[in-house]
CSV table of C-alpha atoms and ligand atoms in Angstrom, one decimal:
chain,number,residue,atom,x,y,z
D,213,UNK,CA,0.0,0.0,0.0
D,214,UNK,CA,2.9,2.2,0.2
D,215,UNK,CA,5.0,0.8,-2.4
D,216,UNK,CA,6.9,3.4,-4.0
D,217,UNK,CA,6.2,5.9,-1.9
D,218,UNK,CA,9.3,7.5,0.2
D,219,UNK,CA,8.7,8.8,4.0
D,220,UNK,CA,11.3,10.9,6.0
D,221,UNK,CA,10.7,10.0,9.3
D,222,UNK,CA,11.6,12.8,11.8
D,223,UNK,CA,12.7,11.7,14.8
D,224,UNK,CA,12.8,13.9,18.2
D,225,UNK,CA,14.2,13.5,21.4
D,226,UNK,CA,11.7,11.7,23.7
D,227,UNK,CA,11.6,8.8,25.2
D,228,UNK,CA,8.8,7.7,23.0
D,229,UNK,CA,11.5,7.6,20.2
D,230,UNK,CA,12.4,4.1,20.8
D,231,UNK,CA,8.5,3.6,19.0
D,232,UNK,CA,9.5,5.0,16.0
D,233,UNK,CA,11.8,2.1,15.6
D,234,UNK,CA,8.4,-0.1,15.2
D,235,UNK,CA,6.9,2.8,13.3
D,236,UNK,CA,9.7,2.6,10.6
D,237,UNK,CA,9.3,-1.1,10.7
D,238,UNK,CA,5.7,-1.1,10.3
D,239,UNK,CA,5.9,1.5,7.1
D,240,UNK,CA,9.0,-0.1,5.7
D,241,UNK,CA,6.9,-3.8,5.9
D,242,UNK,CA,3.8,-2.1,3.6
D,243,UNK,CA,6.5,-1.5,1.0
D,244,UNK,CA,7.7,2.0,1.9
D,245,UNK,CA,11.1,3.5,1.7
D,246,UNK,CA,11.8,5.2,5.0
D,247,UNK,CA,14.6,8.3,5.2
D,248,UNK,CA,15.4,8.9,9.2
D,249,UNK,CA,16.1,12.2,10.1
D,250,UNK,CA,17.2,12.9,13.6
D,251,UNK,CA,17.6,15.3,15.9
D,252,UNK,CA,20.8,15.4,18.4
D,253,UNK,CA,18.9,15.0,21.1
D,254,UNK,CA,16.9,11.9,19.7
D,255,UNK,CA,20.3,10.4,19.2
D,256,UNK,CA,20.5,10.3,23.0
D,257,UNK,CA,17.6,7.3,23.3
D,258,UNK,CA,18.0,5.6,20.1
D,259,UNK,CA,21.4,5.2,17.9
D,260,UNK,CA,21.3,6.1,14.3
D,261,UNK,CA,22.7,2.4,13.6
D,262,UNK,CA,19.8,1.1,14.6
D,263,UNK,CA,17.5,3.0,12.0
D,264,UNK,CA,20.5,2.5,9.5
D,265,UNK,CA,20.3,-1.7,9.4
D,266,UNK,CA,16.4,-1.2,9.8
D,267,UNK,CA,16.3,1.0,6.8
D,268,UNK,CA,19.2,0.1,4.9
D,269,UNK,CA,19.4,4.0,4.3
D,270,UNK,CA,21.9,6.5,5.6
D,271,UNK,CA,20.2,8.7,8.5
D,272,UNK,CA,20.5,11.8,9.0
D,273,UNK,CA,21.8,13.7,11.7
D,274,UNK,CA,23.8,16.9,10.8
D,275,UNK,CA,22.9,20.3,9.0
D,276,UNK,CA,26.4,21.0,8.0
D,277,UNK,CA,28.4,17.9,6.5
D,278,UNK,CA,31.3,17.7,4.3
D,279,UNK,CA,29.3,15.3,1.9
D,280,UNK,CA,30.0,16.3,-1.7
D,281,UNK,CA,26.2,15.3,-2.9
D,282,UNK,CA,25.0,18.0,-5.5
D,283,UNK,CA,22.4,19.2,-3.4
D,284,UNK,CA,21.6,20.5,-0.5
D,285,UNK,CA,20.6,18.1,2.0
D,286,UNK,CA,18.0,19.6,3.7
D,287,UNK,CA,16.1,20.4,0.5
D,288,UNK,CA,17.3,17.7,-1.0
D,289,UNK,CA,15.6,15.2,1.4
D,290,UNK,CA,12.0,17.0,1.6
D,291,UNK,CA,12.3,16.8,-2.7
D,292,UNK,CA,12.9,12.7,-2.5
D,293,UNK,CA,10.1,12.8,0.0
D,294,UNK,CA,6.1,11.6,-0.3
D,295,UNK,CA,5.5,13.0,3.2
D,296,UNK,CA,6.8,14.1,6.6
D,297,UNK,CA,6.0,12.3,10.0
D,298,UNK,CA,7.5,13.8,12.8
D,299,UNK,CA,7.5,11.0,14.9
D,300,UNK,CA,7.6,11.2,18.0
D,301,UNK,CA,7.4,14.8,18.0
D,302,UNK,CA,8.4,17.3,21.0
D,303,UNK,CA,7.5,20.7,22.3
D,304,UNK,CA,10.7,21.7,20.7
D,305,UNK,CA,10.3,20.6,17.6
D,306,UNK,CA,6.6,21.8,17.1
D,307,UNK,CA,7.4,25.3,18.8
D,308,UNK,CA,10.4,25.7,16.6
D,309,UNK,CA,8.1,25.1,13.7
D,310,UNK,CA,5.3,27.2,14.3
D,311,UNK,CA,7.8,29.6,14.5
D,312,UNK,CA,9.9,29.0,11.1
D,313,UNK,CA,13.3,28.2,13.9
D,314,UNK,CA,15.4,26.2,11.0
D,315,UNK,CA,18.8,25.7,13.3
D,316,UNK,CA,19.1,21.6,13.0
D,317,UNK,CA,18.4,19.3,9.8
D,318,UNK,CA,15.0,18.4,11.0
D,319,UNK,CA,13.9,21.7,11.6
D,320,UNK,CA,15.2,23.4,8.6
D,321,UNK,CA,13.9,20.1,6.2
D,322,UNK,CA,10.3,21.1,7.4
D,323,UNK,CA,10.5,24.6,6.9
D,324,UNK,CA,11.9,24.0,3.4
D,325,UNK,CA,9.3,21.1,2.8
D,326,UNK,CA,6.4,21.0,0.4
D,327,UNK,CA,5.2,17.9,0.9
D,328,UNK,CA,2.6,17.0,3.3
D,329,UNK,CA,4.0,17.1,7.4
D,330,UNK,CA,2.6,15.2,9.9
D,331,UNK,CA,3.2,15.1,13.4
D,332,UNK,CA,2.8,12.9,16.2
D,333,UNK,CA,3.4,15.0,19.8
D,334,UNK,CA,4.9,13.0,22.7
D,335,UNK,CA,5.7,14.9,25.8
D,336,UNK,CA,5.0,15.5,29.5
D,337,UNK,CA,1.5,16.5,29.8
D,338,UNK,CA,2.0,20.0,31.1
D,339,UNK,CA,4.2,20.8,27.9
D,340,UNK,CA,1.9,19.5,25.8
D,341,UNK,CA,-0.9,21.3,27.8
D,342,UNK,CA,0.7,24.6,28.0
D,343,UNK,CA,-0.8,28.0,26.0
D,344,UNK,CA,2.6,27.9,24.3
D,345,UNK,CA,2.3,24.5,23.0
D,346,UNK,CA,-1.1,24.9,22.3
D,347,UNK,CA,-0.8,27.6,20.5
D,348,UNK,CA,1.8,26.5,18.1
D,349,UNK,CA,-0.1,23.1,17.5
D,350,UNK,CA,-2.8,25.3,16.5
D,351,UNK,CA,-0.5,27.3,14.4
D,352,UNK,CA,0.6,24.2,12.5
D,353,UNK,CA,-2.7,23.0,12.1
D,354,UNK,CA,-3.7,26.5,10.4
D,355,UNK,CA,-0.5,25.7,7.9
D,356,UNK,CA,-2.0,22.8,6.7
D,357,UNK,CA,-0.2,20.0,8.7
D,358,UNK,CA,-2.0,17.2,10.2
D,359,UNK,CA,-1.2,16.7,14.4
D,360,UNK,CA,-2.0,13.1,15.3
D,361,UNK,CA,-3.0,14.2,18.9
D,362,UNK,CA,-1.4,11.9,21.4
D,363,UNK,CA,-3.5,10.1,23.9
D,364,UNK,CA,-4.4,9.7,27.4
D,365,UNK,CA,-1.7,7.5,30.2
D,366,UNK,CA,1.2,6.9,31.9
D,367,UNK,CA,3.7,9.1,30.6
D,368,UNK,CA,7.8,8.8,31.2
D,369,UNK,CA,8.0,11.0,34.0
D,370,UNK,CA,5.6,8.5,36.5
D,371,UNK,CA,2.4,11.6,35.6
D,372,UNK,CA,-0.6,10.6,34.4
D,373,UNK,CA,-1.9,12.9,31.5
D,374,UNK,CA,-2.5,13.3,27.9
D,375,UNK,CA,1.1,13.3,26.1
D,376,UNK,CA,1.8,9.8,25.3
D,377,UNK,CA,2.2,9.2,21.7
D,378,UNK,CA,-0.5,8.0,19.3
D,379,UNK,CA,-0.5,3.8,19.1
D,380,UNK,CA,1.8,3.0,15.8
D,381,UNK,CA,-1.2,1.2,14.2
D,382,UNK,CA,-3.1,5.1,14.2
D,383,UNK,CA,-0.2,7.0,12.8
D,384,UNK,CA,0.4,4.0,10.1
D,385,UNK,CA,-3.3,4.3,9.4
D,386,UNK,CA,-2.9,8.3,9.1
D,387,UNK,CA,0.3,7.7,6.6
D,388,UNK,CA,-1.5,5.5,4.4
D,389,UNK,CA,-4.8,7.9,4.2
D,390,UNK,CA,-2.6,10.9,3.4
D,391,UNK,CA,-0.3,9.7,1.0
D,392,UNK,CA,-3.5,7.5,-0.8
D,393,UNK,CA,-4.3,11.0,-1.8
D,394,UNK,CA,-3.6,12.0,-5.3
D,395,UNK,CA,-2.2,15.1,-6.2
D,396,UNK,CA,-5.6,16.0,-7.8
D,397,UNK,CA,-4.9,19.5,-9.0
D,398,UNK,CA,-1.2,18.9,-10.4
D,399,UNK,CA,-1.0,20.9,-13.6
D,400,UNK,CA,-3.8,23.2,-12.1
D,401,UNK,CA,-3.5,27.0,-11.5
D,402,UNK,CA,-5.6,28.3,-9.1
D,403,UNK,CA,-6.2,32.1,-7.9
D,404,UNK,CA,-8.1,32.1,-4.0
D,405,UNK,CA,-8.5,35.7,-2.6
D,406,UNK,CA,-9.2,36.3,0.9
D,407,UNK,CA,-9.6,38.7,3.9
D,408,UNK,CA,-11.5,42.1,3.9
D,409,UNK,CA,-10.2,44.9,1.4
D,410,UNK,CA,-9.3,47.9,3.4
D,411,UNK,CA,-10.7,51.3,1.5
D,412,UNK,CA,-8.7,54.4,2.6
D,413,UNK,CA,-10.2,57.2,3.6
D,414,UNK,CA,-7.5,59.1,4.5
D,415,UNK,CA,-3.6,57.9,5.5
D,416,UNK,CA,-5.1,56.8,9.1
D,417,UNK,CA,-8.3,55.5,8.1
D,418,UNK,CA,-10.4,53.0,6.3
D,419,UNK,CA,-13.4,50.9,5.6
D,420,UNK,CA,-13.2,47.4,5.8
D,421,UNK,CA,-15.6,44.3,7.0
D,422,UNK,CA,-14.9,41.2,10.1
D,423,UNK,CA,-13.4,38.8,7.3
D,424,UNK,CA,-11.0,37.4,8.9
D,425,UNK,CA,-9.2,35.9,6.5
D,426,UNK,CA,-9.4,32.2,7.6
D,427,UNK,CA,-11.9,30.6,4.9
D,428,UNK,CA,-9.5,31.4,1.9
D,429,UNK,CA,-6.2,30.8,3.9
D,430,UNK,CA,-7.7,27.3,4.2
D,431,UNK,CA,-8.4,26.4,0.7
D,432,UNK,CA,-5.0,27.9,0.1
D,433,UNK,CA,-3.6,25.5,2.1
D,434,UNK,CA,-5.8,23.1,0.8
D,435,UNK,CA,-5.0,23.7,-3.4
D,436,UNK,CA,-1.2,22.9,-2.7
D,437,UNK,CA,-1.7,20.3,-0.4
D,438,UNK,CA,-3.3,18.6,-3.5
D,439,UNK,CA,-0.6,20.2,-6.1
D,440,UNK,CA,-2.4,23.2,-7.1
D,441,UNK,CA,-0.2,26.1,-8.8
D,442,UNK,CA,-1.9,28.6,-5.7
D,443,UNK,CA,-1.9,31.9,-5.9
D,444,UNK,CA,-3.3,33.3,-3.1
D,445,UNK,CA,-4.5,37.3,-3.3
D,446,UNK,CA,-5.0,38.7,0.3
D,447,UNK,CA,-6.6,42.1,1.9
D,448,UNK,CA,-4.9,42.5,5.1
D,449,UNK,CA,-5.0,39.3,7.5
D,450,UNK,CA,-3.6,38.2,10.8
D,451,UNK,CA,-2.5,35.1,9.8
D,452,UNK,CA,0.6,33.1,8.9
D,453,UNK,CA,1.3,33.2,4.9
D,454,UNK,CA,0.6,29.6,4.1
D,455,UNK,CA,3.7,27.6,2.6
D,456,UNK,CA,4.3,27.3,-1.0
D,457,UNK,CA,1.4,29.5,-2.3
D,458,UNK,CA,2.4,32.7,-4.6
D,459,UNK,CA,1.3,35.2,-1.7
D,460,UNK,CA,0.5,38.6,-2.9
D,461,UNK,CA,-0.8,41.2,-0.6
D,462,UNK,CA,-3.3,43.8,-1.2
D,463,UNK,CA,-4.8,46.5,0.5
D,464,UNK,CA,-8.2,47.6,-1.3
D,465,UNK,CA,-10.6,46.6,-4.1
D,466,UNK,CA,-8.8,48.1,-6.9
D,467,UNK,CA,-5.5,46.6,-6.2
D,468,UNK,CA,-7.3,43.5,-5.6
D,469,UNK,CA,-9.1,43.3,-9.2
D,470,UNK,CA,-5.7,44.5,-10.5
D,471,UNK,CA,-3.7,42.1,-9.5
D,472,UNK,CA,-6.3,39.0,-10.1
D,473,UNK,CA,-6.2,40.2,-14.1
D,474,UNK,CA,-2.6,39.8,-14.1
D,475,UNK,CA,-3.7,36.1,-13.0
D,476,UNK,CA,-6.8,35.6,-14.4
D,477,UNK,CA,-5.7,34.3,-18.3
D,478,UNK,CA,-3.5,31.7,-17.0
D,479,UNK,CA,-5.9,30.2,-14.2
D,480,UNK,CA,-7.9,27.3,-14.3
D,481,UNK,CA,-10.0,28.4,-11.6
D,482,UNK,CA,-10.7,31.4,-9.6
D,483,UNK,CA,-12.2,30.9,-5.9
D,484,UNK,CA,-13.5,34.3,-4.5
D,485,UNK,CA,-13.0,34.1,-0.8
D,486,UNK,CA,-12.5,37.9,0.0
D,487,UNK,CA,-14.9,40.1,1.5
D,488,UNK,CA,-14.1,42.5,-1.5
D,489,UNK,CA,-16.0,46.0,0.1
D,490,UNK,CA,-18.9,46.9,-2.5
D,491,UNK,CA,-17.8,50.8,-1.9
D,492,UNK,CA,-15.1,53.2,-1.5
D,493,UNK,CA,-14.8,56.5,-0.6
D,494,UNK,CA,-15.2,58.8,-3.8
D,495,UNK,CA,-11.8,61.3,-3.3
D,496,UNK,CA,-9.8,60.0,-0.7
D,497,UNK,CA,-8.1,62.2,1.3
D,498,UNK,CA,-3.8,62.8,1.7
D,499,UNK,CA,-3.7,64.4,4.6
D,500,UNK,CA,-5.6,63.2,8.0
D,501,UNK,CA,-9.1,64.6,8.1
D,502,UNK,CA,-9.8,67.3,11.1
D,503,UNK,CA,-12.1,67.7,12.9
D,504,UNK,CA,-15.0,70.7,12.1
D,505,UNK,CA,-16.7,73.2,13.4
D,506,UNK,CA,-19.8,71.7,12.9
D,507,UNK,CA,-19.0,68.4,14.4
D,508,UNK,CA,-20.5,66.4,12.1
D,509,UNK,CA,-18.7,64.7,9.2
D,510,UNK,CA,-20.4,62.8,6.0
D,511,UNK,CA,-18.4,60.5,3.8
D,512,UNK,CA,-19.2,60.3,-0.2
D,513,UNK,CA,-18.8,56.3,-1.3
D,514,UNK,CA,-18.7,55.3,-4.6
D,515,UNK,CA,-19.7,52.0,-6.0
D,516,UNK,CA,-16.1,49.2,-6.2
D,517,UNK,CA,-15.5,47.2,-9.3
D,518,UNK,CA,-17.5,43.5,-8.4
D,519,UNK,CA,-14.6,41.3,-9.3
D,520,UNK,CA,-15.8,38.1,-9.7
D,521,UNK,CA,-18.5,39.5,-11.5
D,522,UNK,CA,-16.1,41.2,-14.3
D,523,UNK,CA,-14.3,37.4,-14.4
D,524,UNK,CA,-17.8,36.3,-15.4
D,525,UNK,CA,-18.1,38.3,-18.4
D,526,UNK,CA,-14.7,38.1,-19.8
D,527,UNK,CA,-13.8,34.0,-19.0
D,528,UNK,CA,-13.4,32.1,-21.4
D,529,UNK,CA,-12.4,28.0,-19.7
D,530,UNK,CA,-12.2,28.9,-16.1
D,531,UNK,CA,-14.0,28.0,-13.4
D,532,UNK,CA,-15.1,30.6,-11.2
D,533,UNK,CA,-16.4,30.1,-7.6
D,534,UNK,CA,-17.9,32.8,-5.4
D,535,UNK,CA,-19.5,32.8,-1.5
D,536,UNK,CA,-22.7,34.7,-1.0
D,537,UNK,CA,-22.4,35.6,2.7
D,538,UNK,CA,-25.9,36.1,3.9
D,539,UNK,CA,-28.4,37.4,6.5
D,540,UNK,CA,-31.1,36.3,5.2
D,541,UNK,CA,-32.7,34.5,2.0
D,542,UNK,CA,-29.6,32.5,2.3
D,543,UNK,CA,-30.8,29.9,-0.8
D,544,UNK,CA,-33.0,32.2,-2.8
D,545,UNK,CA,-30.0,34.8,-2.5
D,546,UNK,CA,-27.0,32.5,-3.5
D,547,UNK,CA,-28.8,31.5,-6.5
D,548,UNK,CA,-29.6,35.1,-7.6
D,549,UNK,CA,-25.8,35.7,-7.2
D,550,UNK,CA,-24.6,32.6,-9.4
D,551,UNK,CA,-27.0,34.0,-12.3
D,552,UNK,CA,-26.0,37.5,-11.7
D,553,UNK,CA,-22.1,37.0,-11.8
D,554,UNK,CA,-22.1,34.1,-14.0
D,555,UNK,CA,-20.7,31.6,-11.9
D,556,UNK,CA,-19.8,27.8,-11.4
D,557,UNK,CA,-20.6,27.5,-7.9
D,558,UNK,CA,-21.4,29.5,-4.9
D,559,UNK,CA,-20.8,28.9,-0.8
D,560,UNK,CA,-23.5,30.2,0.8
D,561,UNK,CA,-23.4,31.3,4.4
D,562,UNK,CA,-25.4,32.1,6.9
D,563,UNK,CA,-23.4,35.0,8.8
D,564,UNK,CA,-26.1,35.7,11.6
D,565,UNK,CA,-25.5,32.7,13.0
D,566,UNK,CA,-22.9,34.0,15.8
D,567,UNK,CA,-20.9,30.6,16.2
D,568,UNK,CA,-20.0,30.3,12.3
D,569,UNK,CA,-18.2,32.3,9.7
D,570,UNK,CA,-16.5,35.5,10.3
D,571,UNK,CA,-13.8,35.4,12.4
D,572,UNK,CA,-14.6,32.0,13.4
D,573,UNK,CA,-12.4,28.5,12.8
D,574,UNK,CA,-15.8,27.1,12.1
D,575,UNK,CA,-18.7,27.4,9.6
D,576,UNK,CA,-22.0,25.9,8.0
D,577,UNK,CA,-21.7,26.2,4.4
D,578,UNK,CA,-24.4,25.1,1.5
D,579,UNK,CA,-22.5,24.7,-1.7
D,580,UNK,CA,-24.9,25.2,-5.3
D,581,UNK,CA,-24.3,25.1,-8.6
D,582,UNK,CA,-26.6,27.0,-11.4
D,583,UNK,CA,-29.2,24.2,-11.3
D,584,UNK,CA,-29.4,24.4,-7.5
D,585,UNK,CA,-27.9,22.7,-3.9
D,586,UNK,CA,-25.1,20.3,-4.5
D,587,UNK,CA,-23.8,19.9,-1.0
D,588,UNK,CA,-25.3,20.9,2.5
D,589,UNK,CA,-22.5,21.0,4.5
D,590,UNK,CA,-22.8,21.1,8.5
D,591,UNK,CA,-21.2,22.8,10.7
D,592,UNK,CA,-17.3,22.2,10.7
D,593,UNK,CA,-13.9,23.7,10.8
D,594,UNK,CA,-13.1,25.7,7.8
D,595,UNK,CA,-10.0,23.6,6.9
D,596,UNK,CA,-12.3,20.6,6.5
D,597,UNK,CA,-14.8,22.7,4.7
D,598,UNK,CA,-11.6,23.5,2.6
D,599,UNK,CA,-11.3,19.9,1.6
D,600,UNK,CA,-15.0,19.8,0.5
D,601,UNK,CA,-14.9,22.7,-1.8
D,602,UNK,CA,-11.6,21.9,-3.5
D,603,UNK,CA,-13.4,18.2,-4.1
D,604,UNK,CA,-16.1,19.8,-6.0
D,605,UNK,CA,-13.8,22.0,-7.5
D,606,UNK,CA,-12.0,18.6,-9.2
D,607,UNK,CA,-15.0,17.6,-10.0
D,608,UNK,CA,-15.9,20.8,-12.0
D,609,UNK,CA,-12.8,20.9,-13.5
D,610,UNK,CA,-12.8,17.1,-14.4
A,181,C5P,O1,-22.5,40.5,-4.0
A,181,C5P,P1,-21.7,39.9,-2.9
A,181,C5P,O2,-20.7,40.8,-2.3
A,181,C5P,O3,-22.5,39.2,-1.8
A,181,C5P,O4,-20.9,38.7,-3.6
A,181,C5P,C1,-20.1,37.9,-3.0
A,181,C5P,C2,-19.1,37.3,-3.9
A,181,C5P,O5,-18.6,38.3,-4.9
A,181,C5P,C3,-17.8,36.9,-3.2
A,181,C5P,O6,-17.3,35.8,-3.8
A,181,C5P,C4,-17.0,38.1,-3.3
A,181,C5P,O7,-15.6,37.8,-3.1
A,181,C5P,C5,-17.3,38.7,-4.7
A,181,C5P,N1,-17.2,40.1,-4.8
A,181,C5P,C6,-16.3,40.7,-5.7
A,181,C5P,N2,-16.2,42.0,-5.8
A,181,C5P,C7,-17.0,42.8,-5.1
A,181,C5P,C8,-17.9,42.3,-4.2
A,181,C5P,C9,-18.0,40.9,-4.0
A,181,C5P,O8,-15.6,39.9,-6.4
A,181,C5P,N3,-16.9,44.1,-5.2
C-alpha cells in the first residue's frame, strides 16, 4: 500500500523515540522506503545504527556535513520525499516550527518542505498542555499539517496525563490515508483571494468588514496540499502566509481586481473568498481629516469594481467560484448571485448565525451550482470545509 512511496521520518528526542523504531518497521513492511532524520537530542535514546540496518538507508543527523552530494541536503531530502512524519514529535520541535526556527536538519527540512507534514506529539502533559504548545499546535494546524493528537496515560516522567504518543497502528493508518491522496490539482492553476479589502479614507483611516481571512487561507492550504499552482491574493489578514502559495498582498478593491487580471488568463480556476468592500470612498483624502466646526462629518462612497463579476463576463475555460455571505434569504440569494455573476458554484453562508463564519475556525456552508444545492455542508472547521470545496472544485474541472 505504500510501495513506492518514500517517507522521511523525523525523529525527536523523547523517550517515545524508541516507538519510531516499530513505526519505521511497520511503514518499511507495507512496501515503503523510509529516510530517518534525527535530531541530536533523539540520538541520545536511540542510535542512528539502529534505524540504518532497519532502513538500509543512511540517516541523517547533521545540517552541515562535508558530503560532496550536489544538493543541499536539507532540501534535498524533503524533494525525495512523499510525506513528513514527525515521529515522535516534541515541544521543541513543534514550537520551533510554528515559529519557522530552521537551526538543525529536522527543523530546517520542514520549513523548506512542500510535501505533506505530519506530526505525532509525545511529551509531558503539562508541555503539551501549555498556552505555548497549544498555540503552536494550533498554528501548525492553520499551515495545513495534520497533528496526530497523542492520547491519554502513563507518561515517562511517572504523571498521568495526555502526552503519550498516538498507538503506531493510528499513525500508520494516518500515513497511508494521506499519502493514498492524489495530487488531484497537479497541472492546475488556481487564484483564491481572501480577507476584507481595506478602503482608505485618508492615511489613518479606512473601511473594511470582520473577514478574517481564515476561509480562503484554508483552501489555500488546501490547493497545494493537492498540487495546485496557488496563488493566493489577500486584503490584510492576521495570519501566517501559508507555505508554498504565490502570496500577494493587497490593500483595497482596486488593487485586488488589479492584481487578479494579471492572473486571471492563465488560471484554471478562480475561488473568490475575500470580502471585497462593495464601496469606497469617492476622493480620498492625503492628509488626515480634522475635525470641524460643525462636528458632524459625511463620507461620499462610490460603487467598487465586483470582481468576480467582471471574471464572469470576460472568461473564457475557467472555473469561477464565489461565497454569498448572507443574513437572510440564504438559498433564494446564492442562487440570484450565481445567475447575476455568472458563476460555477457558490458557498452560501449564513453570517447571523454568531458561532460560524467570520472570524470563526468554524462554519456551516451550502455549496450550489446554477441548477441548485449540491452539498449541504454542516457545521465544521473551515480547513475541513476546505477539503469539500476543493473536491467539488476537481469535479468541475474534471
Ligand atoms: O454580491 P456579494 O458581495 O455578496 O458577492 C459575494 C461574492 O462576490 C464573493 O465571492 C466576493 O468575493 C465577490 N465580490 C467581488 N467584488 C466585489 C464584491 C464581491 O468579487 N466588489
Amino acid at each position: 500500500m505504500l510501495k513506492g512511496k518514500t517517507i522521511i521520518l523525523g525523529v525527536s528526542g523523547s523517550i517515545a523515540a524508541y516507538k519510531a523504531v516499530d513505526i519505521a518497521r511497520r511503514l518499511i513492511r507495507d512496501g515503503a522506503t523510509v529516510k530517518v532524520v534525527m535530531t541530536s537530542s533523539a540520538t541520545k535514546f536511540v542510535t542512528p545504527l539502529t534505524f540504518r540496518t532497519l532502513t538500509k538507508q543512511s540517516v541523517a543527523t547533521e545540517l552541515f556535513t562535508e558530503n560532496s552530494k550536489s544538493k543541499i541536503c536539507h532540501i534535498s531530502l524533503s524533494d525525495e520525499a512523499d510525506i513528513i512524519l514527525v515521529a515522535p514529535a516534541t515541544a521543541n520541535i513543534i514550537n520551533k516550527t510554528a515559529n519557522g526556527v530552521a537551526d538543525d536538519l529536522l527543523s530546517t527540512t520542514l520549513l523548506a518542505a512542500d510535501v505533506p507534514i505530519i506530526f505525532a506529539p509525545a511529551m509531558n502533559s503539562k508541555m503539551y498542555l501549555s498556552e505555548a504548545t497549544q498555540k503552536s499546535l494550533n498554528r501548525l494546524k492553520a499551515f495545513g499539517f495534520r497533528v496526530i493528537e497523542p492520547t491519554l496515560g502513563e507518561l515517562a516522567c511517572g504523571e498521568e496525563g495526555v502526552g503519550r504518543l498516538a498507538e503506531v497502528d493510528t499513525i500508520v493508518e494516518v500515513i497511508k490515508f494521506e499519502t493514498a491522496k492524489e495530487k488531484d490539482l497537479k497541472n492546475r492553476s488556481v487564484v483564491v483571494t481572501a480577507g476584507g479589502t481595506r478602503e482608505e479614507i485618508d492615511p489613518v483611516r479606512y473601511i473594511s468588514n470582520r473577514s478574517s481571512g481564515k476561509m480562503g487561507y484554508a483552501i489555500a492550504n488546501e490547493l497545494t496540499k493537492r498540487g495546485a499552482k496557488t496563488t493566493l491574493i489577500s486584503a490584510p489578514t492576521y495570519l501566517p502566509t501559508p507555505q508554498n502559495v504565490n502570496f500577494i498582498s493587497v490593500s483595497n478593491a482596486s488593487d485586488m481586481q488589479r492584481e487578479m487580471l494579471q492572473y486571471f488568463d492563465k488560471c484554471d480556476a478562480v475561488i473568490m473568498a475575500a470580502a471585497v468592500a462593495d464601496f469606497t470612498p469617492a476622493e480620498p483624502v492625503s492628509k488626515k481629516i480634522k475635525r470641524n466646526k460643525t462636528g458632524n462629518f459625511s463620507l461620499k462612497l462610490k460603487s467598487n469594481p465586483d470582481i468576480i463579476k467582471e471574471l464572469g463576463r470576460i472568461k473564457k475555460k475557467q472555473i469561477l467560484i464565489g461565497f454569498a455571505a448572507e443574513t437572510e434569504d440564504l438559498i433564494e440569494n446564492a442562487r440570484k448571485k450565481i445567475e447575476e455573476k455568472n458563476l460555477d458554484l457558490i458557498i452560501a453562508n449564513d453570517v447571523s448565525k454568531p458561532e460560524i463564519g467570520f472570524e470563526e475556525d468554524f462554519n456551516e456552508v451550502t455549496i450550489l451550482n446554477k441548477k441548485g444545492i449540491v452539498k449541504k455542508v454542516p457545521r465544521m472547521t473551515k480547513r475541513e470545509i476546505a477539503r469539500i470545496i476543493v473536491d467539488k472544485l476537481v469535479d468541475v474541472l474534471d
